[in-house]
Coordinates of C-alpha atoms in Angstrom, one line a residue:
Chain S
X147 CA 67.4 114.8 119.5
X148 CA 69.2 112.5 117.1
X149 CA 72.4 112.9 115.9
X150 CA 70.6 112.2 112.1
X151 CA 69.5 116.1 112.6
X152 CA 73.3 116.9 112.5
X153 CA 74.5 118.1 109.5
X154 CA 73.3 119.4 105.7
X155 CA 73.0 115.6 105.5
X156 CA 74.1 113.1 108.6
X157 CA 75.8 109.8 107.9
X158 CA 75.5 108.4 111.5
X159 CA 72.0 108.3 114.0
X160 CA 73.3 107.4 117.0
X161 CA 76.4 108.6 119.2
X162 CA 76.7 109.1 123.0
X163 CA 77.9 112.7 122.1
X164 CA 74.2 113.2 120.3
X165 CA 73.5 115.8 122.8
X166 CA 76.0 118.3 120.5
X167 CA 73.0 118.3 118.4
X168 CA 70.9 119.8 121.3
X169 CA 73.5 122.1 122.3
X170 CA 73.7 122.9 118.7
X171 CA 69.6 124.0 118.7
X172 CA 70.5 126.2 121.7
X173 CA 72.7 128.4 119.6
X174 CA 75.9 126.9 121.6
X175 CA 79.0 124.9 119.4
X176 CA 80.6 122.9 122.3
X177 CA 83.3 120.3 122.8
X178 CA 84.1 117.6 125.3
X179 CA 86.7 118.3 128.0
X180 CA 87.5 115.5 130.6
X181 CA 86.8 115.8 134.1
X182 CA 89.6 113.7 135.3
X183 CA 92.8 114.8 133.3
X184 CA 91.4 117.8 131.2
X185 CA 92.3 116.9 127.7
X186 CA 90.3 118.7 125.4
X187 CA 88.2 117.5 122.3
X188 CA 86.8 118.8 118.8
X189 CA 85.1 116.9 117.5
X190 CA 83.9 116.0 120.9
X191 CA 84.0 112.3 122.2
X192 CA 82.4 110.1 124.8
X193 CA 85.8 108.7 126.2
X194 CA 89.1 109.9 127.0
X195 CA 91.9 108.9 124.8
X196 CA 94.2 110.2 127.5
X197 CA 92.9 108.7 130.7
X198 CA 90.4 106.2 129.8
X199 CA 87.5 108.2 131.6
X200 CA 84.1 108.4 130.2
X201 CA 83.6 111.3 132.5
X202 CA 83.0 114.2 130.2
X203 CA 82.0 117.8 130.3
X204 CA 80.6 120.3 127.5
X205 CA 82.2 123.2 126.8
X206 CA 81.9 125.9 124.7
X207 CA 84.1 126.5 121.9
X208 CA 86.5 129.7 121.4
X209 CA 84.9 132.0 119.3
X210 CA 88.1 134.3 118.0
X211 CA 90.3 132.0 115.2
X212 CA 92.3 132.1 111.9
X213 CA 91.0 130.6 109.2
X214 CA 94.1 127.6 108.8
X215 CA 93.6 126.5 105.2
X216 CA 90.5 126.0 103.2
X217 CA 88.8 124.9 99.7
X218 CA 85.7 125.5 97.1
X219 CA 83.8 122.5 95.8
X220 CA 82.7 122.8 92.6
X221 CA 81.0 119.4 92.6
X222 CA 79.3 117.5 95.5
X223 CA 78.8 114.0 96.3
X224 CA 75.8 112.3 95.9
X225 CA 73.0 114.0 98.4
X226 CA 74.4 117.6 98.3
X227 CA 74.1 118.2 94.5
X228 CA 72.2 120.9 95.1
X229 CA 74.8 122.9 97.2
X230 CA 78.3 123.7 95.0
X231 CA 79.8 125.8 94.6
X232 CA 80.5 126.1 98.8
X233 CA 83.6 126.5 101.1
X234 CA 85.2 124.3 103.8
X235 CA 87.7 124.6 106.2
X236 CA 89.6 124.3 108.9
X237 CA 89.5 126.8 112.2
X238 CA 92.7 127.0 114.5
X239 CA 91.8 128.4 117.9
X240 CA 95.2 128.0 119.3
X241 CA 94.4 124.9 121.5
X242 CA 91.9 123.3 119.3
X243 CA 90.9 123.4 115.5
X244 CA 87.7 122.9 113.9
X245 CA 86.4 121.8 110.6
X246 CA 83.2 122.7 108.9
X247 CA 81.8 124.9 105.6
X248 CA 81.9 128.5 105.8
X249 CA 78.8 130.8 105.6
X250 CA 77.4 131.5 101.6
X251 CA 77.2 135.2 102.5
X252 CA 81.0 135.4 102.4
X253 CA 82.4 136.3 98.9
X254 CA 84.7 133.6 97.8
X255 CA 87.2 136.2 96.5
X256 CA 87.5 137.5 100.2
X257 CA 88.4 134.6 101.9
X258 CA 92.4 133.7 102.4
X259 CA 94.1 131.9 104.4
X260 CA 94.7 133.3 107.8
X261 CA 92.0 135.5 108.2
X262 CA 90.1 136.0 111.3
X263 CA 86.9 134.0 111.9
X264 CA 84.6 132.8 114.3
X265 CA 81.9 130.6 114.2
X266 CA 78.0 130.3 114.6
X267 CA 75.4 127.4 114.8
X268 CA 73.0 127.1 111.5
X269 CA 69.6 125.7 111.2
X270 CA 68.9 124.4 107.6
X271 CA 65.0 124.9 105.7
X272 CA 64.4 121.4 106.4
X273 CA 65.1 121.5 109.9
X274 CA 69.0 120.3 110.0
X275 CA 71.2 121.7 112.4
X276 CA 74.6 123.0 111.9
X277 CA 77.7 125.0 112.2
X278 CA 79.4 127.6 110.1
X279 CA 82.4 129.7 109.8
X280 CA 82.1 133.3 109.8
X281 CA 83.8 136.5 109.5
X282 CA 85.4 138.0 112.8
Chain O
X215 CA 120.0 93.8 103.1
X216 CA 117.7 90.6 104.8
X217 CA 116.9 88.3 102.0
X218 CA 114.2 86.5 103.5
X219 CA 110.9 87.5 102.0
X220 CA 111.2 87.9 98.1
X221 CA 108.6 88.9 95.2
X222 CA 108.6 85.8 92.9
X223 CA 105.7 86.8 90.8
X224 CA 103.9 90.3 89.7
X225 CA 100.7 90.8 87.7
X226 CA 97.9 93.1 86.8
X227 CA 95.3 93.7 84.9
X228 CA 94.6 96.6 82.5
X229 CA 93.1 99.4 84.2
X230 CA 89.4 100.2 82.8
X231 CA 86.5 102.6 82.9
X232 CA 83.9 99.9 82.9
X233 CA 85.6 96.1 83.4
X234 CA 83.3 93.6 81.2
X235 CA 83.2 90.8 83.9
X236 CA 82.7 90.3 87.6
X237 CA 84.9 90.6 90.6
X238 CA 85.9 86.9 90.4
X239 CA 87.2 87.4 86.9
X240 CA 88.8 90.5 87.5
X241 CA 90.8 89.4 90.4
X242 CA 91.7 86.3 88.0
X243 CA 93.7 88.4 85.2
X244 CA 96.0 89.8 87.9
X245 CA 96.9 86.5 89.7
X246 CA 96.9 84.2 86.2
X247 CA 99.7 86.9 85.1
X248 CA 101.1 86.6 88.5
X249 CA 101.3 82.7 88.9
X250 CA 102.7 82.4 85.3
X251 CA 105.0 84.5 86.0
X252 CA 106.4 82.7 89.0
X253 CA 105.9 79.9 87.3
X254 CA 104.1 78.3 90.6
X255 CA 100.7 76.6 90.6
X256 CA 97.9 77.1 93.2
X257 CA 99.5 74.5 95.1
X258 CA 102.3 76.1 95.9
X259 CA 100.8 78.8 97.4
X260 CA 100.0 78.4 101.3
X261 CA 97.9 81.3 101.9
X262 CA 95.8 83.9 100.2
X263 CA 95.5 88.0 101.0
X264 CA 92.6 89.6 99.3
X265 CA 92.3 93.2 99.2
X266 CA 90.0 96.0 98.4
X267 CA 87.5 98.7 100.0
X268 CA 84.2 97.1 100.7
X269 CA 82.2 99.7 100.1
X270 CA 82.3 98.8 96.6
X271 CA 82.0 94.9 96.8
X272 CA 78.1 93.8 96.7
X273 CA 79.9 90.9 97.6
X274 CA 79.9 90.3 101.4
X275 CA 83.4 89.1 102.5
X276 CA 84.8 88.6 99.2
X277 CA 88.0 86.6 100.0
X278 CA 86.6 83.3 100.3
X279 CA 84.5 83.6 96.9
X280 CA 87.7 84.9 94.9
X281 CA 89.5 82.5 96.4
X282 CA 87.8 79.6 95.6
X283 CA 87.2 81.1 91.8
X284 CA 92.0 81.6 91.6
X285 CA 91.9 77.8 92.8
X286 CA 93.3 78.7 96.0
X287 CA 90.9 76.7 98.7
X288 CA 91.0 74.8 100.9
X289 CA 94.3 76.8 101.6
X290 CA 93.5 79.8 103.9
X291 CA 92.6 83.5 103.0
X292 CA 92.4 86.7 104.6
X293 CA 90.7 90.1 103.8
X294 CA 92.5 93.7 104.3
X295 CA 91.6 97.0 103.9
X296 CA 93.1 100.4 104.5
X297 CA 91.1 102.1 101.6
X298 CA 93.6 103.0 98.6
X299 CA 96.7 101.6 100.6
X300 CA 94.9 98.0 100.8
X301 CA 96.8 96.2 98.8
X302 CA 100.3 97.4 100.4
X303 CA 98.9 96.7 104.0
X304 CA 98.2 92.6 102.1
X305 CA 101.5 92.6 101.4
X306 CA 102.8 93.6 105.2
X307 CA 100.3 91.2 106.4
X308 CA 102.5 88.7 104.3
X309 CA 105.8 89.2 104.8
X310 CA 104.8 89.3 108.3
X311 CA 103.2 85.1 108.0
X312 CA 106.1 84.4 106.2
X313 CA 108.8 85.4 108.3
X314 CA 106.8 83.7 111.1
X315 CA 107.0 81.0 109.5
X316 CA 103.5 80.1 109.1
X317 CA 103.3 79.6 105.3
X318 CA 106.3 79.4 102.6
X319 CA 104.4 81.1 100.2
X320 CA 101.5 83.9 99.7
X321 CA 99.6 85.7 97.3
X322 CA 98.0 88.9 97.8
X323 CA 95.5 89.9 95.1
X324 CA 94.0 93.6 95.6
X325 CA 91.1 94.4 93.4
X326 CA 88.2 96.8 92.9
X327 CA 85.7 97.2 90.3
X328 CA 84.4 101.0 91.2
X329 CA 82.5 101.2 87.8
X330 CA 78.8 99.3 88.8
X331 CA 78.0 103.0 90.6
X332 CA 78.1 106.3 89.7
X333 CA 80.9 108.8 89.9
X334 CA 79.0 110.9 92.5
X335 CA 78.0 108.0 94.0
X336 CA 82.0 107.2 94.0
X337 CA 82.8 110.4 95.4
X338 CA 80.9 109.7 98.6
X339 CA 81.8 106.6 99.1
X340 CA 85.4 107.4 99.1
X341 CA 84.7 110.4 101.2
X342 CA 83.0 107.4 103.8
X343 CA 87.0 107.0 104.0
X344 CA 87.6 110.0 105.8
X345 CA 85.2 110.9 109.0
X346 CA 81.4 110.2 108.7
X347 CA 80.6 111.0 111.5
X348 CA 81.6 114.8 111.9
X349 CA 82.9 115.7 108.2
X350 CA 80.6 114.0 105.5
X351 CA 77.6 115.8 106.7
X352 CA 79.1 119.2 105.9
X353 CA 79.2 117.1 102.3
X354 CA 83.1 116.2 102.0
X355 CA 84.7 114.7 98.9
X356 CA 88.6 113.4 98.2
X357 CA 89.3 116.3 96.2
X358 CA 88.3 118.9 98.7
X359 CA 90.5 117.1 101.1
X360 CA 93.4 117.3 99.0
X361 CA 92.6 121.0 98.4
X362 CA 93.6 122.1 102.2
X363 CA 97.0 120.4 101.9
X364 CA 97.3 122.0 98.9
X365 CA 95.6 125.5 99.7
X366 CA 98.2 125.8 102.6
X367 CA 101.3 123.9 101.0
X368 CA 101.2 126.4 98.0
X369 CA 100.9 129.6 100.3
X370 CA 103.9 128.6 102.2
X371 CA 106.0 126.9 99.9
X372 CA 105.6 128.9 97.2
X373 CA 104.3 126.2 94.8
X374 CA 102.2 127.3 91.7
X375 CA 99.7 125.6 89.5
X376 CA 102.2 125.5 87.1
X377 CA 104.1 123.3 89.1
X378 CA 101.5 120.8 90.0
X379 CA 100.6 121.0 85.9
X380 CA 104.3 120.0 85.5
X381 CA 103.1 116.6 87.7
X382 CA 100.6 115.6 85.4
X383 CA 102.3 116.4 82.0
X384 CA 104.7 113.9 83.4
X385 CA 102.7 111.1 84.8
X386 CA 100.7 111.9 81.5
X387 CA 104.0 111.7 78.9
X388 CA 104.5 108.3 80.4
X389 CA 101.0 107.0 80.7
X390 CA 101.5 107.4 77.2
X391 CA 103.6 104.1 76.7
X392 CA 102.1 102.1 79.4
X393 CA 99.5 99.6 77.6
X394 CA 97.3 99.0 80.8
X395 CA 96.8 102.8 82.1
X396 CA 93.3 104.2 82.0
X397 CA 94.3 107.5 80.7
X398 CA 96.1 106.9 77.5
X399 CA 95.8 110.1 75.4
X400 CA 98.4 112.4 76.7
X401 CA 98.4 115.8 78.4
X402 CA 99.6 119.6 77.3
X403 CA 99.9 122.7 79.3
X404 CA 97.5 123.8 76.6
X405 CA 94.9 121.1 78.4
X406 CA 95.2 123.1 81.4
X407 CA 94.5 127.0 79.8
X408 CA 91.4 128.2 81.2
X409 CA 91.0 130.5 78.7
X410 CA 90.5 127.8 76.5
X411 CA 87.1 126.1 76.0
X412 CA 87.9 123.1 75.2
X413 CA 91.1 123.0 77.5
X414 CA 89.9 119.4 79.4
X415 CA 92.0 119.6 82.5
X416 CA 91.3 123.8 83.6
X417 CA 87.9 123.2 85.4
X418 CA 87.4 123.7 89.1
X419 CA 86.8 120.5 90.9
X420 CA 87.9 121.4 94.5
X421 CA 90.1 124.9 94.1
X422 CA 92.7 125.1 93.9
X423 CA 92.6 121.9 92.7
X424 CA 92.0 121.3 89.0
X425 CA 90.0 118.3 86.7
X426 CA 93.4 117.6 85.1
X427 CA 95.1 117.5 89.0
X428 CA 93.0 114.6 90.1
X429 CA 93.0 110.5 89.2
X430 CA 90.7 108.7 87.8
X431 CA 88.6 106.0 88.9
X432 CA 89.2 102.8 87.4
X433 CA 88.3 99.1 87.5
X434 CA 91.4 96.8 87.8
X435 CA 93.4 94.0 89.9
X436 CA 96.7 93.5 91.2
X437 CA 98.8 90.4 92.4
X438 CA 102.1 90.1 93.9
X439 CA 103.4 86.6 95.2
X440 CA 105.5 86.4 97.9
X441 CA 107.7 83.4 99.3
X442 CA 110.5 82.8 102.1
X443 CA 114.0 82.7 100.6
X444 CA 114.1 78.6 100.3
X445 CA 111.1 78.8 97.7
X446 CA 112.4 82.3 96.0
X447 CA 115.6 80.4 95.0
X448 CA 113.7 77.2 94.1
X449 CA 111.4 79.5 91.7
X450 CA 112.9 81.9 90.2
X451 CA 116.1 83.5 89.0
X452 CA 115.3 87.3 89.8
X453 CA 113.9 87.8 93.0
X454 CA 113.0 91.1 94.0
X455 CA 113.3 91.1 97.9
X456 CA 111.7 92.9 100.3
X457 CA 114.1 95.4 102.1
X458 CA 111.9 97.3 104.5
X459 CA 108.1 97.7 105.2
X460 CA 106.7 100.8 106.9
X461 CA 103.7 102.5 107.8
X462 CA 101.6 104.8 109.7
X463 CA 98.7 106.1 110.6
X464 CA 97.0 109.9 111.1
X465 CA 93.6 111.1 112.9
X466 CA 91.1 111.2 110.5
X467 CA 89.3 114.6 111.0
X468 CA 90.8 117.4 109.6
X469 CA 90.6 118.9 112.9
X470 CA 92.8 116.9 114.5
X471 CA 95.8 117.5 111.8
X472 CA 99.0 119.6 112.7
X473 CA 100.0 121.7 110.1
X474 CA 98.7 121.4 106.4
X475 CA 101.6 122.8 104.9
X476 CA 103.6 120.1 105.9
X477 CA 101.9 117.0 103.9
X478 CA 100.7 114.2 105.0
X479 CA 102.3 112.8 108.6
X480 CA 102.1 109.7 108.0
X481 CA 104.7 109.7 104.6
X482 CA 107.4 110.9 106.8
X483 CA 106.9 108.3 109.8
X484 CA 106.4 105.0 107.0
X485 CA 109.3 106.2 105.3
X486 CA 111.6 106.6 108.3
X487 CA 110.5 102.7 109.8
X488 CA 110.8 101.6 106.0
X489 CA 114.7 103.4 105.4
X490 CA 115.8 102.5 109.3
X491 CA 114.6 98.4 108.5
X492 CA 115.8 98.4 105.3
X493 CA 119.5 100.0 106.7
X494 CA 119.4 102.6 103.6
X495 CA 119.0 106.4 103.0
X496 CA 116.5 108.2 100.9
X497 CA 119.9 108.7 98.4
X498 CA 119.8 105.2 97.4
X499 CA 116.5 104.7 96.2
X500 CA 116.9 104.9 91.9
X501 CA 113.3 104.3 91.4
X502 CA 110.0 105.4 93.4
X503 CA 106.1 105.2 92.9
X504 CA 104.4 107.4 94.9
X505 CA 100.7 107.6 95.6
X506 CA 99.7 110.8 92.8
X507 CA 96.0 110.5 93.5
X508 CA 96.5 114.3 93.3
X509 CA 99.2 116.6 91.7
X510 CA 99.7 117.9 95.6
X511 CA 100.0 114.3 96.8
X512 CA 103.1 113.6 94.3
X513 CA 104.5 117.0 95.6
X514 CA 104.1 116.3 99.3
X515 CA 105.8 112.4 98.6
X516 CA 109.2 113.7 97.5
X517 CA 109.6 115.2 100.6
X518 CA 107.9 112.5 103.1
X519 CA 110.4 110.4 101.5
X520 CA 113.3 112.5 102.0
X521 CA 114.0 112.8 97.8
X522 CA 114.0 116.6 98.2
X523 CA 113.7 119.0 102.0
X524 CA 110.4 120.2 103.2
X525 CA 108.9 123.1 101.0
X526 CA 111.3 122.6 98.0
X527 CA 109.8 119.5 96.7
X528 CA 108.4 121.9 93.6
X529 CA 112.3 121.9 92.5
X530 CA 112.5 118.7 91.4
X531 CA 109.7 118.4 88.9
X532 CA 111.0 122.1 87.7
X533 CA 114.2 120.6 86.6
X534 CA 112.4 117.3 86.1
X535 CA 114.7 114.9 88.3
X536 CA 111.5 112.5 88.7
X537 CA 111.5 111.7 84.7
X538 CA 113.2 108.6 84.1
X539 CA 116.5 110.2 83.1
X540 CA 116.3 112.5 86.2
X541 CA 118.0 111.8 89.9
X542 CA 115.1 110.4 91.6
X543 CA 112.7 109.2 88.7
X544 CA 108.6 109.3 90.1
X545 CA 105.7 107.0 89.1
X546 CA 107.5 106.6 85.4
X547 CA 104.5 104.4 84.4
X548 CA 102.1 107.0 84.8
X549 CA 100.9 106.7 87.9
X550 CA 97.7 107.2 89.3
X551 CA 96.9 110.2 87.1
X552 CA 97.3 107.8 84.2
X553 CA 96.6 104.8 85.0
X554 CA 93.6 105.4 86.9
X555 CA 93.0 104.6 91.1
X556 CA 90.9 101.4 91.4
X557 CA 91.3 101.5 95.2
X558 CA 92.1 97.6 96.6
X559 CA 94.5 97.3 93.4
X560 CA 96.4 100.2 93.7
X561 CA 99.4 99.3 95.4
X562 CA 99.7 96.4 94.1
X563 CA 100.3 97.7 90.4
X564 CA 102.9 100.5 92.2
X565 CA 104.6 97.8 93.6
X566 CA 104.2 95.1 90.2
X567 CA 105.9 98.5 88.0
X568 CA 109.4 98.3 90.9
X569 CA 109.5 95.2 90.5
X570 CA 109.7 94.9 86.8
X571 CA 112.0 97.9 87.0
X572 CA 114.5 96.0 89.1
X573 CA 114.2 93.0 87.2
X574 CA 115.1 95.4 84.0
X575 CA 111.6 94.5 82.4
X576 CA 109.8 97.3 82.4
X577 CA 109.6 98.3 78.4
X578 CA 109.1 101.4 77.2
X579 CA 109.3 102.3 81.1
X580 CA 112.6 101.4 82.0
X581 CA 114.9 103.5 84.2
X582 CA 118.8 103.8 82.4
X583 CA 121.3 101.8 84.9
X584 CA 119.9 99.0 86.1
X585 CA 118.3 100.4 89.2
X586 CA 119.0 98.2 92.3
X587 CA 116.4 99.7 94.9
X588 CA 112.9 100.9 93.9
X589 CA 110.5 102.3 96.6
X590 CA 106.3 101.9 96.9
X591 CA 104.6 104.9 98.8
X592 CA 101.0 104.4 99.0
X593 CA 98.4 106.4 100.7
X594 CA 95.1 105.6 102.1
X595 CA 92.3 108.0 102.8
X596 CA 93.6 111.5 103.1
X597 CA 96.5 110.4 104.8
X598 CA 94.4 108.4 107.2
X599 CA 97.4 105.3 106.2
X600 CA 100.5 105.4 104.8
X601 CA 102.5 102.5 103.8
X602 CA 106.1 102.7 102.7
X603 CA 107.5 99.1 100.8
X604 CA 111.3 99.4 99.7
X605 CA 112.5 96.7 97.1
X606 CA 116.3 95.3 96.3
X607 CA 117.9 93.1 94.2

């Protein structure tokens, strides 16, 4: 699959990490670990910043975080009119963070900072796939 | 202090909703104003830095066409672009010809003319400044950027709306006076009452951030000129020189970002290379402009710059030290939040308002006591650049 399925709306067709999408249609959120030094990624990438390799493996993300810090768009930029108001934010696993929306079913009154979460993959009515922060 | 690379000439134009002309005639205002006030012609200038984010330029590879519309061929000229720092990162690339000795004197002309498209169509673009690959599609914007520094600056440090209200009623009280801002009406705390339905600045945009926390877009130029000390002396009888230059940069996914309710990283590394080069403390500065593209941006500046300790930066605009009679007085031409954010021009106009300030020209503006050391913070994407310029007489 394309990496143009990624997303409410993807900006970018082709990257050698398009197989996240796949993964993604499998139910599984990974990232990119090195096989030579181990460094870690999220977003994942193709090459190693730390060792130069382009020898990566998949892995699957934590699922147990605290919700870091987060926001509530009111409007949207062009393309996602049709989605506000909706919530963003960024996950801290410890090792790793992640950044995406979080799920419509959660109130907005019940969301603060530092609250437990975990994450799920999300297919959209027209077929994109993505991920989404949920409740613990 | 080096006195090597000096500001001889400063110019911009007014900042607009909808500039009447094209690009070419845009960039003109700011460099006609500039050049006159050097009192230099084309010829004098050896080399040409134009500046501005593409993605609003239908023209491809601008420099060349502005260029040759200023009178500046067959001389040679370059293009920059770090987003809403652009212009500041022109005037680094420079200083840095000049002191290699490559030409004598430069001009560095940041524009953008953001009006030909629409807002929303604004808002994505500038969100193309941040990560497109794994952010945009969850349908980012600046503002919801700037709401997760601010989300997790306020829990920790304590800051209230109130306090970021207290930003804009002062960038607002001085936008005011300032004949080229955008935004020339003035603000109240009664703007911001969202019990009121007519109160302007309440509304949500990207909580908690607020209509009346956020900059407009704008159309406008800016143009400094720059020379090596032999052509400063030969020009002009108040130069304005160049003291330090620092900057930075920051991963650009959110992801990758160590703790949000510390600002932005890269303020505190450009301002440390800036202070260490320019042999000064943070104490010395008398006059700053700081990149205010959002209340929480202002906030998070005063303490990248060292003008007040992590967390506490709300104290100074609560016993307003950053209004012009204050300890440290902040963006007292308005800033951003008045006069508008048209992207390439931006720090360009921060650094044409320290300069007049040093040169005691700055009107209506004016800091008391002759201030002898202004600073230029400017941003670009959320933090993505930072660029630190400190000025001396």
């Amino acid at each position: 699959m394309g990496f143009e399925k990624f997303g409410r709306r993807s900006f970018t067709a082709m990257t050698k990490t398009a197989k996240f999408v796949d993964l993604l249609a499998e139910g599984k959120i990974n990232g990119t670990v090195c096989k030579k030094c181990g460094a870690k990624f999220f977003p994942p990438r193709a090459d190693c910043s730390s060792c130069f390799s382009a020898e990566m493996d998949w892995f699957e993300m934590p699922t147990k975080g605290k919700l870091e810090t987060f926001t509530t768009a009111y409007y949207a930029p062009f393309g996602f009119e049709a989605d506000p108001p909706y919530t963003m934010g960024v996950v801290n696993f410890g090792d790793i963070k992640l950044f995406a929306r979080l799920a419509k079913d959660i109130p907005i009154d019940d969301i603060v900072a530092g609250m437990d979460v975990s994450i799920r993959t999300l297919t959209y009515d027209d077929g994109q796939l993505s991920f989404e922060i949920i409740k613990a | 202090m080096a006195k090597d690379v000096a500001v001889i000439g400063v110019g911009q134009s007014s900042f607009v909703r909808g500039y009447p002309g094209s690009i070419r005639e845009l960039a003109f205002e700011a460099f006609k104003e500039a050049a006159l006030d050097a009192g230099i012609t084309q010829k004098d200038i050896g080399a040409s830095v134009f500046c501005s984010a593409p993605e609003y330029d239908k023209q491809r590879s601008p420099a060349g066409v502005l260029a040759e519309y200023l009178g500046l061929i067959p001389q040679p000229t370059f293009y920059v672009e770090t987003v809403c720092s652009s212009s500041s990162t022109g005037v680094k690339v420079a200083y840095s010809m000049i002191k290699a000795g490559l030409h004598d004197m430069v001009a560095v002309v940041g524009f953008q003319k953001m009006s030909e498209i629409t807002s929303a169509e604004s808002q994505e673009r500038m969100g193309r400044g941040a990560d497109i690959q794994w952010e945009a599609p969850f349908g980012t914007m600046m503002p919801a950027y700037y709401a997760l520094y601010a989300r997790a600056y306020m829990a920790k440090n304590g800051l209230t709306h109130e306090d970021l209200m207290g930003v804009r009623l002062k960038s607002a009280s001085y936008g005011t006076v300032n004949e080229r801002a955008v935004y020339r009406k003035g603000v109240k705390a009664e703007d911001f009452d969202a019990t009121n339905p007519d109160a302007k600045m309440a509304g949500p945009v990207a909580w908690p951030l607020r209509v009346g926390d956020a900059c407009a877009n704008a159309d406008g130029s800016s143009c400094i000129i720059l020379a090596n000390a032999e052509k400063a002396k030969a020009f002009t009888k108040k130069p304005v020189w160049i003291m330090g230059i620092g900057a930075a940069s920051e991963a650009v996914n959110m992801a990758a970002r160590p703790d949000f309710s510390k600002g932005l990283s890269v303020g505190y590394a450009a301002a440390a290379e800036a202070y260490k080069m320019a042999g000064i403390t943070s104490k010395d500065i008398k006059v700053a402009e700081v990149h205010d593209c959002f209340t929480i941006a202002e906030i998070m500046a005063y303490e990248g710059l060292g003008f007040a300790k992590m967390g506490e930066g709300k104290e100074l605009i609560r016993a307003k030290e950053t209004y012009k009679e204050g300890k440290i007085p902040v963006n007292v031409d308005g800033g951003l939040l008045s006069k508008g954010h048209p992207i390439g021009a931006t720090g360009g106009s921060q650094m044409r308002t320290i300069v007049l300030q040093l040169r005691d020209e700055a009107g209506p503006m004016q800091v008391p006591n002759n201030p002898d050391i202004g600073l230029v913070h400017n941003v670009g994407g959320v933090g993505l650049y930072g660029s630190v310029t400190i000025f001396g007489r």
